[in-house]
Coordinates of C-alpha atoms and ligand atoms in Angstrom, one line a residue:
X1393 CA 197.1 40.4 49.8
X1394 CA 196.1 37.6 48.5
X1395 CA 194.3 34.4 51.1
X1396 CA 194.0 31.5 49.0
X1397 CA 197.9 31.6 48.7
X1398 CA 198.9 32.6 52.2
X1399 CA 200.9 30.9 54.3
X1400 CA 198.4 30.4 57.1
X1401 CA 195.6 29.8 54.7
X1402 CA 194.4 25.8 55.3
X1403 CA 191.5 25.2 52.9
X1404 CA 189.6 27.5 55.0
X1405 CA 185.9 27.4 54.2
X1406 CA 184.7 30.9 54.3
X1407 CA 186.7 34.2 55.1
X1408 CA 184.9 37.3 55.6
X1409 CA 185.9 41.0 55.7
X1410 CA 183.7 43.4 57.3
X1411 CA 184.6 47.3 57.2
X1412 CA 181.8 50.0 58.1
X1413 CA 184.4 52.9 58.2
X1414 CA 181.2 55.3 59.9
X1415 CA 182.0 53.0 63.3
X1416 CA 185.6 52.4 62.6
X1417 CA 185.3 48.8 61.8
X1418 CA 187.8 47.0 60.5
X1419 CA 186.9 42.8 61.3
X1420 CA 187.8 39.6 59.7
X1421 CA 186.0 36.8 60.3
X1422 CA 187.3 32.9 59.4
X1423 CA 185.4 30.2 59.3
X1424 CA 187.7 26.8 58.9
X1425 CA 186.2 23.7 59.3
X1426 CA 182.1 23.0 60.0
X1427 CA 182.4 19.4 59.2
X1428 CA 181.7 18.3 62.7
X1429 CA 179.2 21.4 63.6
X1430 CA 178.5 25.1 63.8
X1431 CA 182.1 27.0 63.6
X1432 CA 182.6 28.6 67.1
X1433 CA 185.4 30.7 68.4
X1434 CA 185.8 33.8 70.2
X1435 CA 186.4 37.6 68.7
X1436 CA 190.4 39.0 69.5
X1437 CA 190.4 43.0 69.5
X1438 CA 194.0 43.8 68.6
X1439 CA 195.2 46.6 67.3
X1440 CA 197.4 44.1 64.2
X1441 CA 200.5 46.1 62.7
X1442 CA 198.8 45.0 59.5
X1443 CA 196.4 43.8 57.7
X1444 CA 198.6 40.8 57.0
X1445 CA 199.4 40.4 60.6
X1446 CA 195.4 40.5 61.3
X1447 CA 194.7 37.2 58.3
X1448 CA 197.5 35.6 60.1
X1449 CA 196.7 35.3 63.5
X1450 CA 192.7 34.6 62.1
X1451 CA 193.6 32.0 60.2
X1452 CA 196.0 30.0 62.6
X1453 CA 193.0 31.1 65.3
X1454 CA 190.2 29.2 63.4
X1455 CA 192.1 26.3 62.3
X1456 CA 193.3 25.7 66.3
X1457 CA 189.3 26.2 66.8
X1458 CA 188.6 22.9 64.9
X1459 CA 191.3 20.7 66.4
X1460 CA 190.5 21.8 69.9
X1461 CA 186.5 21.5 69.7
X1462 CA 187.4 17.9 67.6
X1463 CA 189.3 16.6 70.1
X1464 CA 187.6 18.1 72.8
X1465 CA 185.0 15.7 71.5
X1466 CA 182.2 18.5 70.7
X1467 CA 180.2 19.0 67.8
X1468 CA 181.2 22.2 66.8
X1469 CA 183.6 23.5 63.9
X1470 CA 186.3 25.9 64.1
X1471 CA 185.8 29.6 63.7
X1472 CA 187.4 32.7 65.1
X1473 CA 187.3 36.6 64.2
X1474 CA 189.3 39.6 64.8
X1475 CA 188.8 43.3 65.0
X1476 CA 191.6 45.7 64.0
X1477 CA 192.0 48.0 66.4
X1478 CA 193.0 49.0 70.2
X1479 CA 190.2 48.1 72.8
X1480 CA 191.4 50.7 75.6
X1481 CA 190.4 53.0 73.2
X1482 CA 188.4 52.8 70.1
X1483 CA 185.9 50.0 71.6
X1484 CA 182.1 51.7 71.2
X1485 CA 178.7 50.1 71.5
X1486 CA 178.5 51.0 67.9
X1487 CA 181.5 49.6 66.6
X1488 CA 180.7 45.9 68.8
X1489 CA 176.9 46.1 67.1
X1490 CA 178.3 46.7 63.3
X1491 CA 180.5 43.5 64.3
X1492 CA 177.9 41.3 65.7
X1493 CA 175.5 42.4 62.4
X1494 CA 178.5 40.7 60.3
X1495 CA 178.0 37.5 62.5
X1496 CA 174.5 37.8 62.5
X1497 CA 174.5 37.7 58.9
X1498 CA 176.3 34.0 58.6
X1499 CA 172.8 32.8 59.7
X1500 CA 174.7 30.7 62.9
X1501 CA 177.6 29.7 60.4
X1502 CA 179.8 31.2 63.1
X1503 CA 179.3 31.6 66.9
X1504 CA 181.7 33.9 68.5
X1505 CA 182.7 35.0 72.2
X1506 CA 185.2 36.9 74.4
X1507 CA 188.4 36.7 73.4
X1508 CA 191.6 39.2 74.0
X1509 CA 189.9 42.2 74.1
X1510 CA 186.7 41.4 74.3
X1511 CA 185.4 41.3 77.8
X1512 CA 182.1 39.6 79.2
X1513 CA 180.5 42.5 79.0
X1514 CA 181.5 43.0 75.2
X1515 CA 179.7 39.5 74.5
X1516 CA 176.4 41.3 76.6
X1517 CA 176.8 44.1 73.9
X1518 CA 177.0 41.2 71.1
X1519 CA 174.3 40.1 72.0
X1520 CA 171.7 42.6 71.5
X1521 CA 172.5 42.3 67.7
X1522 CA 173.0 38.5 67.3
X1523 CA 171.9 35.1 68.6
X1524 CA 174.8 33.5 67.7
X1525 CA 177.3 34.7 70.5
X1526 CA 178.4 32.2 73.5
X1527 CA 179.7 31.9 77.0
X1528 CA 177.2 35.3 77.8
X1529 CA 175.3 35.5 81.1
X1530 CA 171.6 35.7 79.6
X1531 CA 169.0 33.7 80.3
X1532 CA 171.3 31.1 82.1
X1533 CA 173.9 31.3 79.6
X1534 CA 177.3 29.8 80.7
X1535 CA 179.1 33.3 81.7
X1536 CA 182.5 33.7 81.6
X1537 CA 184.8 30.8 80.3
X1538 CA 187.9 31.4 82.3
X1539 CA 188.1 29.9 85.6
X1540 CA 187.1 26.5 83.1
X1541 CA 190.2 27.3 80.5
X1542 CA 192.2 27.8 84.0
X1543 CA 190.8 24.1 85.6
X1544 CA 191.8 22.7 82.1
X1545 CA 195.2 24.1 82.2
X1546 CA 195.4 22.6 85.3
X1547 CA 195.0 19.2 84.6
X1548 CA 197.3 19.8 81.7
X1549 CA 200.1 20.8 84.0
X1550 CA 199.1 17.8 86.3
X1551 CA 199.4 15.1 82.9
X1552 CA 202.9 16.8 82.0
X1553 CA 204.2 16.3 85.5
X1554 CA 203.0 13.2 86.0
X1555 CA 204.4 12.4 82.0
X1556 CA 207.8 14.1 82.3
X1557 CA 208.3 13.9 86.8
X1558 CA 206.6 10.8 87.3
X1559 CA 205.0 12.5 90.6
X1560 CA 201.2 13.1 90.7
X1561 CA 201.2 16.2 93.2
X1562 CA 202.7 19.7 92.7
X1563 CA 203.9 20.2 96.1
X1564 CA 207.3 22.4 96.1
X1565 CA 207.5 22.7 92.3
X1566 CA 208.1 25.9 90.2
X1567 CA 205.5 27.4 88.1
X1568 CA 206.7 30.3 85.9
X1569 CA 203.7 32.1 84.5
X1570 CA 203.7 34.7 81.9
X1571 CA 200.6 36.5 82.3
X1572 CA 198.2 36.6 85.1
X1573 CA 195.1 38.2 84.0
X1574 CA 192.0 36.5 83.6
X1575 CA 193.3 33.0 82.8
X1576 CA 196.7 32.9 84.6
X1577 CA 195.2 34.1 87.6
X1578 CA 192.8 32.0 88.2
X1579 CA 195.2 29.3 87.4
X1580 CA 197.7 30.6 89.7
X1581 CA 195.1 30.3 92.3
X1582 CA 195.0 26.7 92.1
X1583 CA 198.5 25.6 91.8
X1584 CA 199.4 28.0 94.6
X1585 CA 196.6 25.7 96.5
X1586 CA 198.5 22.6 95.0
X1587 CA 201.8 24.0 96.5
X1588 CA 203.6 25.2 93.6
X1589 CA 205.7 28.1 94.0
X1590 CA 205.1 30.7 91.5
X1591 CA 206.9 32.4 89.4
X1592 CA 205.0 35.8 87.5
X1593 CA 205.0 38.3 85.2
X1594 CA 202.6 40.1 83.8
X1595 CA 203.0 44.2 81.5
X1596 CA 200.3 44.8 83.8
X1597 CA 201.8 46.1 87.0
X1598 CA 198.4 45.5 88.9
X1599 CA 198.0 42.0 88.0
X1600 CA 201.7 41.0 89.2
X1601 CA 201.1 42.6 92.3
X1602 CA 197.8 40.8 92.5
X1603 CA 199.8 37.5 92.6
X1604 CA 202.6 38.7 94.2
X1605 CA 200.3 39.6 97.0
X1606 CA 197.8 36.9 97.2
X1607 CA 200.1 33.3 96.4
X1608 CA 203.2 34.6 97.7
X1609 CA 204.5 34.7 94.0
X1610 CA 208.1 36.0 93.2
X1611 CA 207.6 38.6 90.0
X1612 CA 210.2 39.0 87.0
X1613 CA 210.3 41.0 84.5
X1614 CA 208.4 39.8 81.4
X1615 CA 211.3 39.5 79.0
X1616 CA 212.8 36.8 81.3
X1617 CA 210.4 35.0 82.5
X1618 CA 210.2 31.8 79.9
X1619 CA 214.0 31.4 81.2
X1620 CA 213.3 31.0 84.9
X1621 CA 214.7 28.0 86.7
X1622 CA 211.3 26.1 87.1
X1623 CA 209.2 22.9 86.8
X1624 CA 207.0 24.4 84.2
X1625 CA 206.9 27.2 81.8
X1626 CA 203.0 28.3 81.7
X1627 CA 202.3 30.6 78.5
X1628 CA 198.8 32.5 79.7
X1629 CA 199.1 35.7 77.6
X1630 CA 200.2 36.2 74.0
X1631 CA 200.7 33.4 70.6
X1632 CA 203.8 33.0 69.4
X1633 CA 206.1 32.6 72.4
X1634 CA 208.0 29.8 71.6
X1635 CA 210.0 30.7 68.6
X1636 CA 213.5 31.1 67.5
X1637 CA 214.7 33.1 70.1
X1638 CA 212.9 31.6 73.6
X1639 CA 213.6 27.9 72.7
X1640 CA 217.0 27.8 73.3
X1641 CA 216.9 29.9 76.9
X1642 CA 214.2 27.7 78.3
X1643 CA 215.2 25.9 81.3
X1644 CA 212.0 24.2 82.5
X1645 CA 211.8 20.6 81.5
X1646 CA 207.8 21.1 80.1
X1647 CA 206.2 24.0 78.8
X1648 CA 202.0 23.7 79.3
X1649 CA 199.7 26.6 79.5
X1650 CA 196.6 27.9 78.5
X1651 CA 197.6 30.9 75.7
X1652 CA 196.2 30.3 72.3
X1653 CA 199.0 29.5 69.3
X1654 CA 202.1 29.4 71.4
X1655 CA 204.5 28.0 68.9
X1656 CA 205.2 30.9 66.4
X1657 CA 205.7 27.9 63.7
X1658 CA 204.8 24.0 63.6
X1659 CA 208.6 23.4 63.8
X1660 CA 209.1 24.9 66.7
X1661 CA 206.8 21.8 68.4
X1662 CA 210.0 19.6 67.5
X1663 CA 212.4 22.3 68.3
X1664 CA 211.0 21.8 72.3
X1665 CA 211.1 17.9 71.5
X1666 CA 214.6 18.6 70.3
X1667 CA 215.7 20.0 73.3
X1668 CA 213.9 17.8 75.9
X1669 CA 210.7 19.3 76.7
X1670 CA 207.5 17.9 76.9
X1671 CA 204.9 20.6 74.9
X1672 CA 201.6 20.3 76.0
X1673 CA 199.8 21.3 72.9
X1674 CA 197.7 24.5 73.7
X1675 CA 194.4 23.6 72.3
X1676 CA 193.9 20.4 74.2
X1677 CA 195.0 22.4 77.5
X1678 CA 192.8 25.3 77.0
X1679 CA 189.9 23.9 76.1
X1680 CA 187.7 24.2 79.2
X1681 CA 186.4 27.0 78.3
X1682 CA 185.2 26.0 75.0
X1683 CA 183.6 23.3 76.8
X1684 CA 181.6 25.6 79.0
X1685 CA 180.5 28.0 76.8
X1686 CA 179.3 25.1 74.3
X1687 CA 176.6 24.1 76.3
X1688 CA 175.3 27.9 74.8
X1689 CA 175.0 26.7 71.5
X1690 CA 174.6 22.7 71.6
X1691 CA 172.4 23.0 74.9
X1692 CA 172.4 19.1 75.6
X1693 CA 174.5 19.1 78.5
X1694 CA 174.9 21.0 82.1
X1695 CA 177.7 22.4 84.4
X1696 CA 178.6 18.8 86.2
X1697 CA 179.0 17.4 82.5
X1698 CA 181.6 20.2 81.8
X1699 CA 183.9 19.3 84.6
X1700 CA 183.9 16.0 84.0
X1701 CA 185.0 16.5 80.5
X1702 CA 187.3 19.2 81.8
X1703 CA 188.6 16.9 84.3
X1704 CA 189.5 14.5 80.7
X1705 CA 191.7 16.5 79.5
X1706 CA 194.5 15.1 81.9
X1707 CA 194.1 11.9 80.0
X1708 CA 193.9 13.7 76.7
X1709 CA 197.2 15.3 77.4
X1710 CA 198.6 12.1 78.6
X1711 CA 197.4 9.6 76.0
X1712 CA 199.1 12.3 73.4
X1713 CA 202.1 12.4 75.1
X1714 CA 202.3 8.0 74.9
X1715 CA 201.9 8.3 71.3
X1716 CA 204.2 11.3 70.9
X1717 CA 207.1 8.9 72.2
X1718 CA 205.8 5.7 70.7
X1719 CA 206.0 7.0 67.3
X1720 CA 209.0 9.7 67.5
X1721 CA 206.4 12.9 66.7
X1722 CA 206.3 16.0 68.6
X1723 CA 202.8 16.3 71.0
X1724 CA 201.2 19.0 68.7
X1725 CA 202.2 16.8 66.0
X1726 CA 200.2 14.0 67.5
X1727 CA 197.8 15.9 68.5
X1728 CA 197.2 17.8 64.8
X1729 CA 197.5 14.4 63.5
X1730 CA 194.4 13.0 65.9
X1731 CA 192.4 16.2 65.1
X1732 CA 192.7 15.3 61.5
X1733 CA 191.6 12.0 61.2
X1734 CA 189.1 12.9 63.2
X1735 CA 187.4 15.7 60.8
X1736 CA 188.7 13.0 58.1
X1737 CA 186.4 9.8 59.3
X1738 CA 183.5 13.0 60.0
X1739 CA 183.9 14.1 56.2
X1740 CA 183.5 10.7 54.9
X1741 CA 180.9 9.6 57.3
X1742 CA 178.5 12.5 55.8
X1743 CA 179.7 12.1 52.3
X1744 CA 178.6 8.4 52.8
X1745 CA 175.0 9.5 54.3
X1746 CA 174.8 12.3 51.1
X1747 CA 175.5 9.5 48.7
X1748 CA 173.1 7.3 49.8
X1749 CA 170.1 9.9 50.2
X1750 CA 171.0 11.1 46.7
X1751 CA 170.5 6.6 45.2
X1752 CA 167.0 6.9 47.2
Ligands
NAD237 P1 193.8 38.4 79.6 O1 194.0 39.6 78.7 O2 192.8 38.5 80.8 O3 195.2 38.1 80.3 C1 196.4 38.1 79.6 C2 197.4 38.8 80.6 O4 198.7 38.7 80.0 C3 197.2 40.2 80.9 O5 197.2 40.4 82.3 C4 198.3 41.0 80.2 O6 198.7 42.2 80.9 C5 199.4 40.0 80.2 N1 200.4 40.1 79.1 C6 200.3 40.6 77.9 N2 201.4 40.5 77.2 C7 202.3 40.0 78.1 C8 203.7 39.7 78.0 N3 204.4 39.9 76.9 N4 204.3 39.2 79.1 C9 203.6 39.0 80.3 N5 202.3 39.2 80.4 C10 201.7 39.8 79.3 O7 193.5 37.2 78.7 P2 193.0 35.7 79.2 O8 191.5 35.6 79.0 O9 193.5 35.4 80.6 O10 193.7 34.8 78.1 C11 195.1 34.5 78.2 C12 195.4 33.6 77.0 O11 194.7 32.4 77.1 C13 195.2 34.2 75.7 O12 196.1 33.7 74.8 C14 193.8 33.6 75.3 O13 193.6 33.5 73.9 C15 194.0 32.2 75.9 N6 192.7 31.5 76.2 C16 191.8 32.1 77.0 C17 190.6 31.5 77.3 C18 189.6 32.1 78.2 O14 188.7 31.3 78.7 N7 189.7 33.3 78.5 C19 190.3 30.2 76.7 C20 191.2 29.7 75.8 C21 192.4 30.3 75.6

């Protein structure tokens, strides 16, 4: 396999593979972009068909790391990591500590967290072996990220209604939700406090029923449920969902939630722009958690500060959305594009300070 030539492979900066086969680990670790800070990104415990499969979803994973914590206005690069293998039943202690001796080893190159998983208490476990682990619950750290990623995704859902409806309340609308776990829960919570009538599913019986039980939501089955007649379509479990096949059965008029990578390709951003509806791009919606669990590693701002950039990202959303129509791109277009020039103006801006402390 080779990772230069890959297809997901954007001039990635570092790309480490870990294996300690006495523990049964199997890791790779990505580091994309540190222009504007520390790579940070959280660990994904997946049992990957493949090898392949596992350098995929890494890759795409750190590069979306940099474009959300750029435009998410923090000084932190883009970084992510993934274990190969099933969490229900080959996570050990030991397995978790040979992981977080790989990130210890970067020397705070890479910061990592929960991810899919890889629970609060797996970033506790982290944490005994390295300092460079976020969103954990010692001394004062910011503890879990979710109920933030879920406040975020709320505001995005509130900019594409307002972008798309022209209404600025939620009352009566239709909210189909695939996945309620940690995220989609807690975001279910507050648009069923908004008024929006829900729509779940989730291959977790429990977790539908939880919703089903507490917001009075209707559950379908999970192969349907990006083709329900609803307001919004809210991806909150798996990458990858809005591909070739879902497109063309969507019926909601915008698609915004808080799952990591949801269009299987780029192209499928203008395939959704194609057929009318507004994309929120993922990594501007979901970023409330990033912005929690920075305050971990950049340690110059407090709680208050993180919900009022959280409460930011509706204009985020809606200010991409303006420029989306204004200059005939897709949102995650835009939103790549912004990202860019960002880490672009960064990169020249320290090349310019380098230059000039190398004439002195
Ligand atoms: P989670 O594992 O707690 O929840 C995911 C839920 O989706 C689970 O209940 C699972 O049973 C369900 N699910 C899995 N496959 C499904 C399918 N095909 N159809 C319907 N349901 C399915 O994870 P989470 O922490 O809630 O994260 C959800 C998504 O949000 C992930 O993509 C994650 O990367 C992203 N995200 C999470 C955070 C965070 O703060 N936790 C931050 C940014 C992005």
């Amino acid at each position: 396999m080779s990772v230069f030539e890959h297809e997901a492979f954007r001039d990635h900066e570092r790309v480490v593979f870990c294996r300690e086969p006495e523990v049964g680990l199997r890791a790779i670790i990505a580091i994309h972009d540190t222009t504007l800070g520390p790579a940070a990104g959280g660990c994904r415990m997946w049992p990957y068909g493949s090898s392949e499969e596992a350098l995929t979803d890494v890759l795409r994973l750190a590069q979306a790391m940099s474009y959300k914590n750029a435009l998410a206005g923090l000084a932190l690069g883009g970084g992510k990591s993934v274990i190969i293998a099933d969490a229900r039943c080959a996570k050990t202690p030991a397995l978790l500590h040979a992981f977080a001796r790989a990130v210890e080893e970067l020397g705070g190159r890479y910061y990592t967290a929960e991810d899919i998983g890889i629970g609060m208490a797996d970033v506790e476990t982290l944490g005994e072996v390295t300092r460079y682990v976020f969103g954990h619950s010692r001394e004062g750290g910011s503890g879990d990220p979710s109920p933030f990623t879920a406040r975020g995704g709320f505001e995005g859902i509130r900019a594409a209604v307002r972008h798309r409806l022209g209404r600025d309340d939620l009352e009566g609308l239709g909210v189909a939700l695939q996945g309620v776990g940690n995220v989609g829960y807690a975001l279910a919570a507050l648009l069923s406090s908004a008024g929006a009538r829900l729509i779940v599913a989730d291959t977790e019986r429990a977790n539908r029923e939880r919703a089903q039980k507490e917001f009075g939501a209707k559950a379908v089955e999970a192969s349907v449920i990006h083709s329900q007649d609803a307001d919004v379509f809210a991806p909150c479990a798996m990458g990858a969902v809005l591909n070739d096949a879902t497109i063309p059965e969507i019926k909601a008029p915008i698609v915004a939630g808080v799952a990591n990578n949801q269009l299987a390709e780029e192209r499928h951003g203008r395939a959704l722009r194609d057929r009318g509806i507004l994309y929120a791009p993922d990594y501007v919606v979901n970023a409330g958690g990033m912005l929690s669990g920075a305050r971990d590693i950049l340690q110059d701002y407090g709680v208050d500060e993180v919900n009022r950039r959280i409460d930011g990202i509706y204009d985020t959303v809606l200010e991409i959305f303006r420029r989306s129509e204004k200059e005939g791109l897709a949102p995650n277009e835009v939103a790549d594009a912004l990202a860019r020039e960002k880490l672009a103006r960064e990169k020249l801006a320290s090349e310019k300070i380098m230059g000039a402390r190398k004439g002195t």
